[in-house]
PDB file of C-alpha atoms in Angstrom:
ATOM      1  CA  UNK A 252      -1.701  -9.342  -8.187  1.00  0.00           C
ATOM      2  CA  UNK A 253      -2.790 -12.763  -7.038  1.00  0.00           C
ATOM      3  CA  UNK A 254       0.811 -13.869  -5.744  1.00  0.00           C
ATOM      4  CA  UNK A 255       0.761 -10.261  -4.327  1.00  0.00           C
ATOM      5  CA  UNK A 256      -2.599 -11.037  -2.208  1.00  0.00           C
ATOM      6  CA  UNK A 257      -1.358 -14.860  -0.955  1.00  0.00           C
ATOM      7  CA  UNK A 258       2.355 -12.644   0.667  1.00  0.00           C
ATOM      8  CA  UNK A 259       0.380 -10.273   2.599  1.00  0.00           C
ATOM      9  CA  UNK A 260      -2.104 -13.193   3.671  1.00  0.00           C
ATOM     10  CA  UNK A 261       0.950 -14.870   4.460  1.00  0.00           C
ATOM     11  CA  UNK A 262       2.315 -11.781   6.176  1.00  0.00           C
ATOM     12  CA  UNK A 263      -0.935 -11.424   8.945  1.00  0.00           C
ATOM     13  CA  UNK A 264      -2.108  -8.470   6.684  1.00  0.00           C
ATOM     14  CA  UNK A 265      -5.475  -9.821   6.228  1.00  0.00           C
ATOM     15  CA  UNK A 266      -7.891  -8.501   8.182  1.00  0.00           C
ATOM     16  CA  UNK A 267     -11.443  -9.608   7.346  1.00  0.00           C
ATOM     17  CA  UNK A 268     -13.283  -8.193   4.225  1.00  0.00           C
ATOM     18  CA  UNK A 269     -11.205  -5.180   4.492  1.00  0.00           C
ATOM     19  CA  UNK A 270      -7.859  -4.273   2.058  1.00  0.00           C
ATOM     20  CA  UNK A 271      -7.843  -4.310  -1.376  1.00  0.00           C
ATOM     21  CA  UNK A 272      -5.420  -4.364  -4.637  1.00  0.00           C
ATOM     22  CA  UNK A 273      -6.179  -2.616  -7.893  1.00  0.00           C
ATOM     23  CA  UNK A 274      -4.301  -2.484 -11.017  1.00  0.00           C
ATOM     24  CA  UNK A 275      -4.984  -0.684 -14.186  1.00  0.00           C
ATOM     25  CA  UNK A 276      -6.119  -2.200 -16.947  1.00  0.00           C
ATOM     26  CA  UNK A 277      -3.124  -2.522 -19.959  1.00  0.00           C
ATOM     27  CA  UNK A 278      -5.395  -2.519 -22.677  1.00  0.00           C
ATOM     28  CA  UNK A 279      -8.068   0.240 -21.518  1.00  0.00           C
ATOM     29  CA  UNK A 280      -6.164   2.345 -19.240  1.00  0.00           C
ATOM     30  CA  UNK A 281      -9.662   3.713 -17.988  1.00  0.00           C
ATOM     31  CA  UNK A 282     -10.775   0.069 -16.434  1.00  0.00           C
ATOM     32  CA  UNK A 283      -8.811  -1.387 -13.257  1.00  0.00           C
ATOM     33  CA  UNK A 284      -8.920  -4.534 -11.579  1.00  0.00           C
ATOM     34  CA  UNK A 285      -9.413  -4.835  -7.961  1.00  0.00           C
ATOM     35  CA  UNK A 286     -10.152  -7.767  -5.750  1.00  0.00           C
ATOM     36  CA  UNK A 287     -13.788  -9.044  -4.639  1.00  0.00           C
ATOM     37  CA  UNK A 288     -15.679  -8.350  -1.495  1.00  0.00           C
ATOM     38  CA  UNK A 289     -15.228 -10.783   1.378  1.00  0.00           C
ATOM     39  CA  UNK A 290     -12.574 -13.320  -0.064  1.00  0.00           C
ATOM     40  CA  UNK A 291      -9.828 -14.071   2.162  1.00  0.00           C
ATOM     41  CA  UNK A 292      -6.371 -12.853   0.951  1.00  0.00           C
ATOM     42  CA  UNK A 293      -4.892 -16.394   1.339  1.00  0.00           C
ATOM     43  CA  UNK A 294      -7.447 -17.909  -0.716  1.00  0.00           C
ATOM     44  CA  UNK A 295      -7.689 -15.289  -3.858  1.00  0.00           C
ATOM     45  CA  UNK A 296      -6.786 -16.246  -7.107  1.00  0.00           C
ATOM     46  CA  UNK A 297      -6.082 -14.637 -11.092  1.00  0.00           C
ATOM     47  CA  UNK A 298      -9.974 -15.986 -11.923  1.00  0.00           C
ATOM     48  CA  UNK A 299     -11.238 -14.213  -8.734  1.00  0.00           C
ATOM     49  CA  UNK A 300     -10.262 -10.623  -9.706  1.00  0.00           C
ATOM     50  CA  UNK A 301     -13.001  -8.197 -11.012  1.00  0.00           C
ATOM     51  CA  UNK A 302     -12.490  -5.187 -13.933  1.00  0.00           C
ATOM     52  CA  UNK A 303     -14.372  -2.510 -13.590  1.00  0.00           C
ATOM     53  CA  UNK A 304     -14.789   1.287 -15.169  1.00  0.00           C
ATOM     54  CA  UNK A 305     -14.272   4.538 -14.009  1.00  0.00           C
ATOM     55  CA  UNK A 306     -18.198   4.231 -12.462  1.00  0.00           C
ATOM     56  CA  UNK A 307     -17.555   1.151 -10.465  1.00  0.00           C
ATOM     57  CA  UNK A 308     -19.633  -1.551 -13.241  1.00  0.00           C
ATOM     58  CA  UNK A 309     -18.203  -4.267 -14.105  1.00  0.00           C
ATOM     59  CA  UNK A 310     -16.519  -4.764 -17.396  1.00  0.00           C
ATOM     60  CA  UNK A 311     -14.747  -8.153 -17.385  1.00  0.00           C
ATOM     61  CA  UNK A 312     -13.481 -10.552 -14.977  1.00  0.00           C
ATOM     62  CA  UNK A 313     -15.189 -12.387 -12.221  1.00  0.00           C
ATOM     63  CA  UNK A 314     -18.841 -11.634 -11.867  1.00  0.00           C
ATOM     64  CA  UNK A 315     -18.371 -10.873  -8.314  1.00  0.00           C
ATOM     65  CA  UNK A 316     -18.803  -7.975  -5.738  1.00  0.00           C
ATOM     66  CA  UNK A 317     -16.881  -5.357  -4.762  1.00  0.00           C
ATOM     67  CA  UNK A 318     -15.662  -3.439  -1.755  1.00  0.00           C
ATOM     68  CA  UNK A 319     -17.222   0.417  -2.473  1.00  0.00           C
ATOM     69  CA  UNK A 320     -15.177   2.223  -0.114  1.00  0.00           C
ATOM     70  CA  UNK A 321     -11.877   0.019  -2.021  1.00  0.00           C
ATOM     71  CA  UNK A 322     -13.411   1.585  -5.198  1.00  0.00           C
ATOM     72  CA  UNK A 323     -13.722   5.237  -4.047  1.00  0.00           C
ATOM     73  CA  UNK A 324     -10.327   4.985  -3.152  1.00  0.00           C
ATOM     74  CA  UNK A 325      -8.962   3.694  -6.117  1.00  0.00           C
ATOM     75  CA  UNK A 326     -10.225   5.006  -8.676  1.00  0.00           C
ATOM     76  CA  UNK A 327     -10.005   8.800  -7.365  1.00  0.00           C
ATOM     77  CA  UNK A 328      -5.482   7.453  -7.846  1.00  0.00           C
ATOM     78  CA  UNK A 329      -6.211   6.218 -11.364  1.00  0.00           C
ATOM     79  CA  UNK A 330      -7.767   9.277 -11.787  1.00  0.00           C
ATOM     80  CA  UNK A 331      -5.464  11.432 -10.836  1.00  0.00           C
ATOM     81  CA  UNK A 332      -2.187   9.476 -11.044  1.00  0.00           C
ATOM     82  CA  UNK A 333      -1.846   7.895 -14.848  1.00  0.00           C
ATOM     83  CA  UNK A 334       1.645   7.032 -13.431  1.00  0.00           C
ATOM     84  CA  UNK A 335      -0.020   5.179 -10.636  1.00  0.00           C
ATOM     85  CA  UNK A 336      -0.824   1.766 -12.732  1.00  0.00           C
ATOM     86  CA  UNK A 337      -0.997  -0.294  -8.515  1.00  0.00           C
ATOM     87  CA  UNK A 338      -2.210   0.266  -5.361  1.00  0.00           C
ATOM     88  CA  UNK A 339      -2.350  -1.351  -2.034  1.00  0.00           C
ATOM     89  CA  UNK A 340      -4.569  -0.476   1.034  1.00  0.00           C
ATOM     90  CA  UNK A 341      -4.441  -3.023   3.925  1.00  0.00           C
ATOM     91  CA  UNK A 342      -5.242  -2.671   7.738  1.00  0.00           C
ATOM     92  CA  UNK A 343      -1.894  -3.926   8.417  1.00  0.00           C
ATOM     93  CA  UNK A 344      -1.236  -3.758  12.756  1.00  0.00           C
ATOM     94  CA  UNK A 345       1.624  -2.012  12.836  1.00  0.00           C
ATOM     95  CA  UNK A 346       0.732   1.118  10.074  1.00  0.00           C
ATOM     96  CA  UNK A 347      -3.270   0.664  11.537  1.00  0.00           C
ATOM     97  CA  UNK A 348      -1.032   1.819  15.171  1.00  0.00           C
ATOM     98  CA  UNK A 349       1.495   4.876  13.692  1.00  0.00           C
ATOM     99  CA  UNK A 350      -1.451   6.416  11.680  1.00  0.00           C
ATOM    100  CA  UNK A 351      -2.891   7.185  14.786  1.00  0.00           C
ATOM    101  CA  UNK A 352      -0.411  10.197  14.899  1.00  0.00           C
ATOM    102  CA  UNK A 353      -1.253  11.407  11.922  1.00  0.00           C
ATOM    103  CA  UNK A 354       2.709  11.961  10.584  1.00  0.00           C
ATOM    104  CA  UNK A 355       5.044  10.667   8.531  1.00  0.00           C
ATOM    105  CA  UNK A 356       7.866   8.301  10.001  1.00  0.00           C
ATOM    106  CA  UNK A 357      11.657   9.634  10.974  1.00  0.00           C
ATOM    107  CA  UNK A 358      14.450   8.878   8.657  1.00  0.00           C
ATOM    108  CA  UNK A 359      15.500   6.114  11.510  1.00  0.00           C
ATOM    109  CA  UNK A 360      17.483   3.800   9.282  1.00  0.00           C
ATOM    110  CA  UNK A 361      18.438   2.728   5.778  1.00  0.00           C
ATOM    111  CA  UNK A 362      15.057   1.133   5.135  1.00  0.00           C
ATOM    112  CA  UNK A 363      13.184   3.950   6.573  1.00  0.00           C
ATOM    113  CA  UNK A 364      14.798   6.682   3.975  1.00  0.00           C
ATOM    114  CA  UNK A 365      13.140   4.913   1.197  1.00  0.00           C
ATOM    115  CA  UNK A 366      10.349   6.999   2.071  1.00  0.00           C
ATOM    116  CA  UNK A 367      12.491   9.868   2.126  1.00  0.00           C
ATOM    117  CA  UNK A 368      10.279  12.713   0.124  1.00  0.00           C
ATOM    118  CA  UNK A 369       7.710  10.010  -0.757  1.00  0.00           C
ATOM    119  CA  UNK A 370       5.140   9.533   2.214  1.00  0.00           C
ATOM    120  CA  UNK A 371       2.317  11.573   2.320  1.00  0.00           C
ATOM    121  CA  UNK A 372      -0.565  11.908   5.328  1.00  0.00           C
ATOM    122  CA  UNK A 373      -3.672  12.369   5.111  1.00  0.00           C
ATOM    123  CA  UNK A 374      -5.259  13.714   7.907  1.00  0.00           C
ATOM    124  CA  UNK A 375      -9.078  13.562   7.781  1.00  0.00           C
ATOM    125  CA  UNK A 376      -9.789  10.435   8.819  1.00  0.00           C
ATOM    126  CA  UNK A 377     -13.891  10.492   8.025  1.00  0.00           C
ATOM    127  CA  UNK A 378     -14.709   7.050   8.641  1.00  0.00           C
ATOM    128  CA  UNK A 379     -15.347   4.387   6.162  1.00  0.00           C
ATOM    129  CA  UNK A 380     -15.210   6.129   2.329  1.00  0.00           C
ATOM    130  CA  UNK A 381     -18.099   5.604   1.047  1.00  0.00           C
ATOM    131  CA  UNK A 382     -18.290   9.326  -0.383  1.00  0.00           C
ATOM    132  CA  UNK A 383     -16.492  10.154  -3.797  1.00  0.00           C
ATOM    133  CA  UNK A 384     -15.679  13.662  -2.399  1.00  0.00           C
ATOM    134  CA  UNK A 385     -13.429  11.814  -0.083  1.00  0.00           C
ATOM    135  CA  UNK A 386     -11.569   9.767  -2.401  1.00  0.00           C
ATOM    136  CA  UNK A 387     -10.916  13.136  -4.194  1.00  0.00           C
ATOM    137  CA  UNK A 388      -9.270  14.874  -1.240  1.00  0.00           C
ATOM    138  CA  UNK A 389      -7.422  11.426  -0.079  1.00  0.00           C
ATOM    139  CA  UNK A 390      -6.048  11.755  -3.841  1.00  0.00           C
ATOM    140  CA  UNK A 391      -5.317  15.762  -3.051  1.00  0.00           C
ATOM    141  CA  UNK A 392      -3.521  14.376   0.113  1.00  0.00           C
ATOM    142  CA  UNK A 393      -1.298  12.165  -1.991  1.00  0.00           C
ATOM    143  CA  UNK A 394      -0.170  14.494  -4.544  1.00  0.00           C
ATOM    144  CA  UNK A 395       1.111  14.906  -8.164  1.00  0.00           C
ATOM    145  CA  UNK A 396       4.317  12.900  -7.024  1.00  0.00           C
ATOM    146  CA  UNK A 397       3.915  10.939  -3.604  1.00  0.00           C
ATOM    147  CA  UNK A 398       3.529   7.342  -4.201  1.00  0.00           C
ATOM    148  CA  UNK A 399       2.887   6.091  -0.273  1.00  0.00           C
ATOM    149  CA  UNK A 400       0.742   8.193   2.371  1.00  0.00           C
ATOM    150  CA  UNK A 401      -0.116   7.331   5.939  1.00  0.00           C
ATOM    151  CA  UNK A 402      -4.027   7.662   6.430  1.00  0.00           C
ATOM    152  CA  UNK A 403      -4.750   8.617  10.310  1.00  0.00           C
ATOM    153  CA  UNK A 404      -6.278   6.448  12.666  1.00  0.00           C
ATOM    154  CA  UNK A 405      -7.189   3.809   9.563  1.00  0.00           C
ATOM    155  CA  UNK A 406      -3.683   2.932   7.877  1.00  0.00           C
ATOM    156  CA  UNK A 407      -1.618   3.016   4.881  1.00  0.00           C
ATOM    157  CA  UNK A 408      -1.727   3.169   0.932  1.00  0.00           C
ATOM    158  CA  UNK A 409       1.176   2.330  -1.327  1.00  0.00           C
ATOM    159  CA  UNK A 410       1.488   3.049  -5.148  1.00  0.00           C
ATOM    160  CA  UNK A 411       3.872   1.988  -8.217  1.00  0.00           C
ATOM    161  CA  UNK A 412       3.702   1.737 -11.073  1.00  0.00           C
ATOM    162  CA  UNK A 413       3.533  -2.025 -10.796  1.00  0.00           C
ATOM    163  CA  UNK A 414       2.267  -4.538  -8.445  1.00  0.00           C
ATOM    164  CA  UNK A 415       5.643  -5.394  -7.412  1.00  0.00           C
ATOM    165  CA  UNK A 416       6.742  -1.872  -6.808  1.00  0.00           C
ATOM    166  CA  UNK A 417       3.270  -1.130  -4.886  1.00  0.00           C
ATOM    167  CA  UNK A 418       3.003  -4.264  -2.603  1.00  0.00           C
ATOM    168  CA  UNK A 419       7.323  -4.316  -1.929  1.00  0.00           C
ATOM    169  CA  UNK A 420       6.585  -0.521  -0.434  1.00  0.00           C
ATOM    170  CA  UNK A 421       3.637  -1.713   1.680  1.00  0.00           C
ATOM    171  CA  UNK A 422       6.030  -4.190   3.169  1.00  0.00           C
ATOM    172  CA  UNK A 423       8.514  -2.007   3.654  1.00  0.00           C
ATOM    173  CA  UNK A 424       6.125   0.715   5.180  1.00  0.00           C
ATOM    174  CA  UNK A 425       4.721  -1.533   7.414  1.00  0.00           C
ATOM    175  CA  UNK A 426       8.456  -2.562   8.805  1.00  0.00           C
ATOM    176  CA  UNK A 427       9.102   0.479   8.802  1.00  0.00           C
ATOM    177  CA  UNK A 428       6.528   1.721  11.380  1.00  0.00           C
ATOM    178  CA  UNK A 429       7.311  -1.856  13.257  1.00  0.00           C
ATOM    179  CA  UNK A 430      10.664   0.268  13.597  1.00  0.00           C
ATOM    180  CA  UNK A 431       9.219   3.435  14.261  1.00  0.00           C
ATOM    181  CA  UNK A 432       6.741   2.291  17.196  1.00  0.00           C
ATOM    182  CA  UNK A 433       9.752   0.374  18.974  1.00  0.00           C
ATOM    183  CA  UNK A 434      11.451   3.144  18.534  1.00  0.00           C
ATOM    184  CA  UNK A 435       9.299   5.321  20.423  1.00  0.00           C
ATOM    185  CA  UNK A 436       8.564   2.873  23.120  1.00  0.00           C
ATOM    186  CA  UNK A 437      12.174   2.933  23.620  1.00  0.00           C
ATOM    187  CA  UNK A 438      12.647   7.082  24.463  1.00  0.00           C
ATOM    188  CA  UNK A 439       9.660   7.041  26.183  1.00  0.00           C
ATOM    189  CA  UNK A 440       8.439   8.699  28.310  1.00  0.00           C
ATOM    190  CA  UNK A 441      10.977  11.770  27.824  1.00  0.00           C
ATOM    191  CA  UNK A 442      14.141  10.184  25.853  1.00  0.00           C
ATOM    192  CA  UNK A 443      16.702  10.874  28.827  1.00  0.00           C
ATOM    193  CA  UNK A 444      18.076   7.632  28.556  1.00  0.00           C
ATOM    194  CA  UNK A 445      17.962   6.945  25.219  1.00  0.00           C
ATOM    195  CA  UNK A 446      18.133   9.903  22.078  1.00  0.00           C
ATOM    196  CA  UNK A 447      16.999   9.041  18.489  1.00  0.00           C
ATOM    197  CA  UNK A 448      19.540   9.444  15.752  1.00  0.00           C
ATOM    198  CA  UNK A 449      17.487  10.432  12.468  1.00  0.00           C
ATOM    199  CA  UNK A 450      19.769  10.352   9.364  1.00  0.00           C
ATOM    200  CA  UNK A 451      20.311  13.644   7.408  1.00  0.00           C
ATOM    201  CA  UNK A 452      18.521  15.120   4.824  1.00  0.00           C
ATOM    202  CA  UNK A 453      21.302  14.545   2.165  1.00  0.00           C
ATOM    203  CA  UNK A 454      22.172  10.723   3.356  1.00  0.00           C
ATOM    204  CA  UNK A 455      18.640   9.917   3.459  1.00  0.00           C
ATOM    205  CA  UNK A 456      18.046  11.769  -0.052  1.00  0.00           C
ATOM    206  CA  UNK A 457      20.847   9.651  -1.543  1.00  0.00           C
ATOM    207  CA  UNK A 458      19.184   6.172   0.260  1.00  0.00           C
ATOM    208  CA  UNK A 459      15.830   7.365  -1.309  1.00  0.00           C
ATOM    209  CA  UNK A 460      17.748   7.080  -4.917  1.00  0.00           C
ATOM    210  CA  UNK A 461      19.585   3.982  -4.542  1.00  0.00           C
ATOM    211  CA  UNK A 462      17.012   2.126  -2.322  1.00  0.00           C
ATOM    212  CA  UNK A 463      13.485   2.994  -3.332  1.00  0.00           C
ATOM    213  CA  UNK A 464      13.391   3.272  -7.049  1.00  0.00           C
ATOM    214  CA  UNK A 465      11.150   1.202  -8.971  1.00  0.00           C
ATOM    215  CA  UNK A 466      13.975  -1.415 -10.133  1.00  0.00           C
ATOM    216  CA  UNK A 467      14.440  -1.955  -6.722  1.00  0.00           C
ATOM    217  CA  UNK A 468      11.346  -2.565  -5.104  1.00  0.00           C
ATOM    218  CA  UNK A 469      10.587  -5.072  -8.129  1.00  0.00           C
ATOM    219  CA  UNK A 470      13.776  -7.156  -6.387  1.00  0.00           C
ATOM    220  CA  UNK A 471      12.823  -6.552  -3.192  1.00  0.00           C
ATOM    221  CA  UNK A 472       9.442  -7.917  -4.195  1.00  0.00           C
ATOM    222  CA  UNK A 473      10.908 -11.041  -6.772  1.00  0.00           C
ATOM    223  CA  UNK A 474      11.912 -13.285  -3.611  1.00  0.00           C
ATOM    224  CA  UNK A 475       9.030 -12.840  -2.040  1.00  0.00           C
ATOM    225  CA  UNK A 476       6.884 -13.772  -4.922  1.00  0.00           C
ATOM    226  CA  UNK A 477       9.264 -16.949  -6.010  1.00  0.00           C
ATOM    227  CA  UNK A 478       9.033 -18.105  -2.719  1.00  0.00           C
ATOM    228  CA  UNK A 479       4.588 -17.773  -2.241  1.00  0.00           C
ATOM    229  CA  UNK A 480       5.224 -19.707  -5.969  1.00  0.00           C
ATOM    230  CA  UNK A 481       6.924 -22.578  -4.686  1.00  0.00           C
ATOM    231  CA  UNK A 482       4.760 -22.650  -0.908  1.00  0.00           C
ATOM    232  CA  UNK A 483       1.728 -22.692  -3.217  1.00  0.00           C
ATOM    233  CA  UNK A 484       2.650 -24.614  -6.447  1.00  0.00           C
ATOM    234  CA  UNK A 485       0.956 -21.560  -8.245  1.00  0.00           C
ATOM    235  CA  UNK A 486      -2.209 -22.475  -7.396  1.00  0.00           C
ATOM    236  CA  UNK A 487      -3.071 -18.820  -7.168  1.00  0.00           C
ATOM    237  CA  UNK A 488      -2.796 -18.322 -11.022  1.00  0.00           C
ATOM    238  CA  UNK A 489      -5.861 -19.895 -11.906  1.00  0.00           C
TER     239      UNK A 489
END
C-alpha cells in the first residue's frame, strides 16, 4: 500500500491532500486501512497508515487524521463489494480531464480493452462527498461486478482485490484516457481527416480475458513496485 502510494507520487498523481488508498483489513474484514489526511504521497510510509471501522473511528494504526470524503467513499465499496479488498481514488490530470464527459473510454487499443465490460460512470458529480447517501449511490454506480468507474468532472476509482491489482488498473486507466484525449484532439473538430478505429466487441472481450485479469495486473504492477524498492531502499516500509 505504501510502495503503491511512493509510484503514483512518483507518477505526478499527487495532488495536494486529495487521493487516497484503502485496503481491507485481513484479520477483521469489517476494518480497512486508508491513508492520513494531508501527507504527501511521496513521503507516506507502512507506520503512517490508519485502520478504521465501518463508522470512520479509529481502531489501530497511526493515530492520525483522516480524509472524510476518502472515507465515505470507501467504505460505501467495502460495504458493498466483499470482493473489493483495494481501492484507489486519485485526481490524476489526464482521468481529472476525460471525466468531464461523463463516459466510458473507446476500445482504442490493446490496453484500452482491459476495461472492456469493467468501467463504470458515475454521473452525479455533487461536489466534495462529504454525505454517506452519496457514497451509497457512487457504490450503486459501480455495481455488483465493475471494478473501475469514471466519476464526472472529479476523476477515477479503481478496485481489486489487491493493492497490486487496484493501483496497476489506475495506471492503466489513466494511460488509457492519455490515449483517449489525444485521440480526440486528433479527429477534431469533425474527424474528416482522420477516423477512429475502435476494436470489436469480441476482440476486445477476448483482450479483457487475457489482459486484465487479476494475475495480470499483479505483473503489470511487480516492476513497478521492484523498481520504487530499489529508488527508495524500502524506506517506505517502516
Amino acid at each position: 500500500m505504501a510502495g503503491a502510494f511512493r509510484i503514483f507520487a512518483k507518477l505526478g498523481f499527487a495532488d495536494g491532500a486529495s487521493g487516497h488508498i484503502s485496503l481491507r483489513d485481513p484479520v477483521e474484514p469489517d476494518t480497512f486501512w486508508i491513508n492520513p489526511y494531508g501527507v504527501h504521497f511521496g513521503l507516506l510510509t507502512v507506520s503512517d497508515m490508519v485502520r478504521v471501522d465501518a463508522q470512520g473511528v479509529r481502531v489501530g494504526g497511526a493515530d492520525k487524521l483522516i480524509n472524510t470524503a476518502g472515507f465515505i467513499i470507501h467504505a460505501a465499496i467495502h460495504e458493498r463489494r466483499p470482493d473489493i479488498n483495494a481501492a484507489c481514488h486519485l485526481h490524476s490530470p489526464f482521468a481529472r480531464a476525460w471525466s468531464n464527459f461523463g463516459r466510458p473510454i473507446d476500445m482504442l487499443n490493446q490496453d484500452s480493452c482491459m476495461f472492456y465490460g469493467d468501467l463504470a460512470v458515475y454521473a452525479n458529480f455533487g461536489g466534495v462527498v462529504f454525505a454517506k447517501e452519496e457514497g451509497a449511490r457512487l457504490a450503486d454506480a459501480l455495481g455488483p461486478t465493475t471494478k473501475n468507474i469514471i466519476l464526472q468532472n472529479h476523476g477515477s476509482l479503481t478496485c481489486g482485490g489487491t493493492v497490486a491489482e487496484a493501483a496497476a488498473f489506475f495506471i492503466a486507466l489513466e494511460r488509457a484516457c492519455h490515449c483517449q484525449l489525444l485521440t480526440e484532439a486528433a479527429v477534431a473538430p469533425d474527424g474528416s481527416q482522420l477516423k477512429k478505429t475502435i476494436v470489436g466487441n469480441e476482440e476486445a472481450g477476448y483482450t479483457k480475458r487475457t489482459t486484465g485479469s487479476p494475475e495480470v495486473m499483479y505483473m503489470q504492477f511487480e516492476p513497478e513496485y521492484r523498481l520504487i524498492l530499489k529508488e527508495t531502499q524500502g524506506d517506505f516500509l517502516t
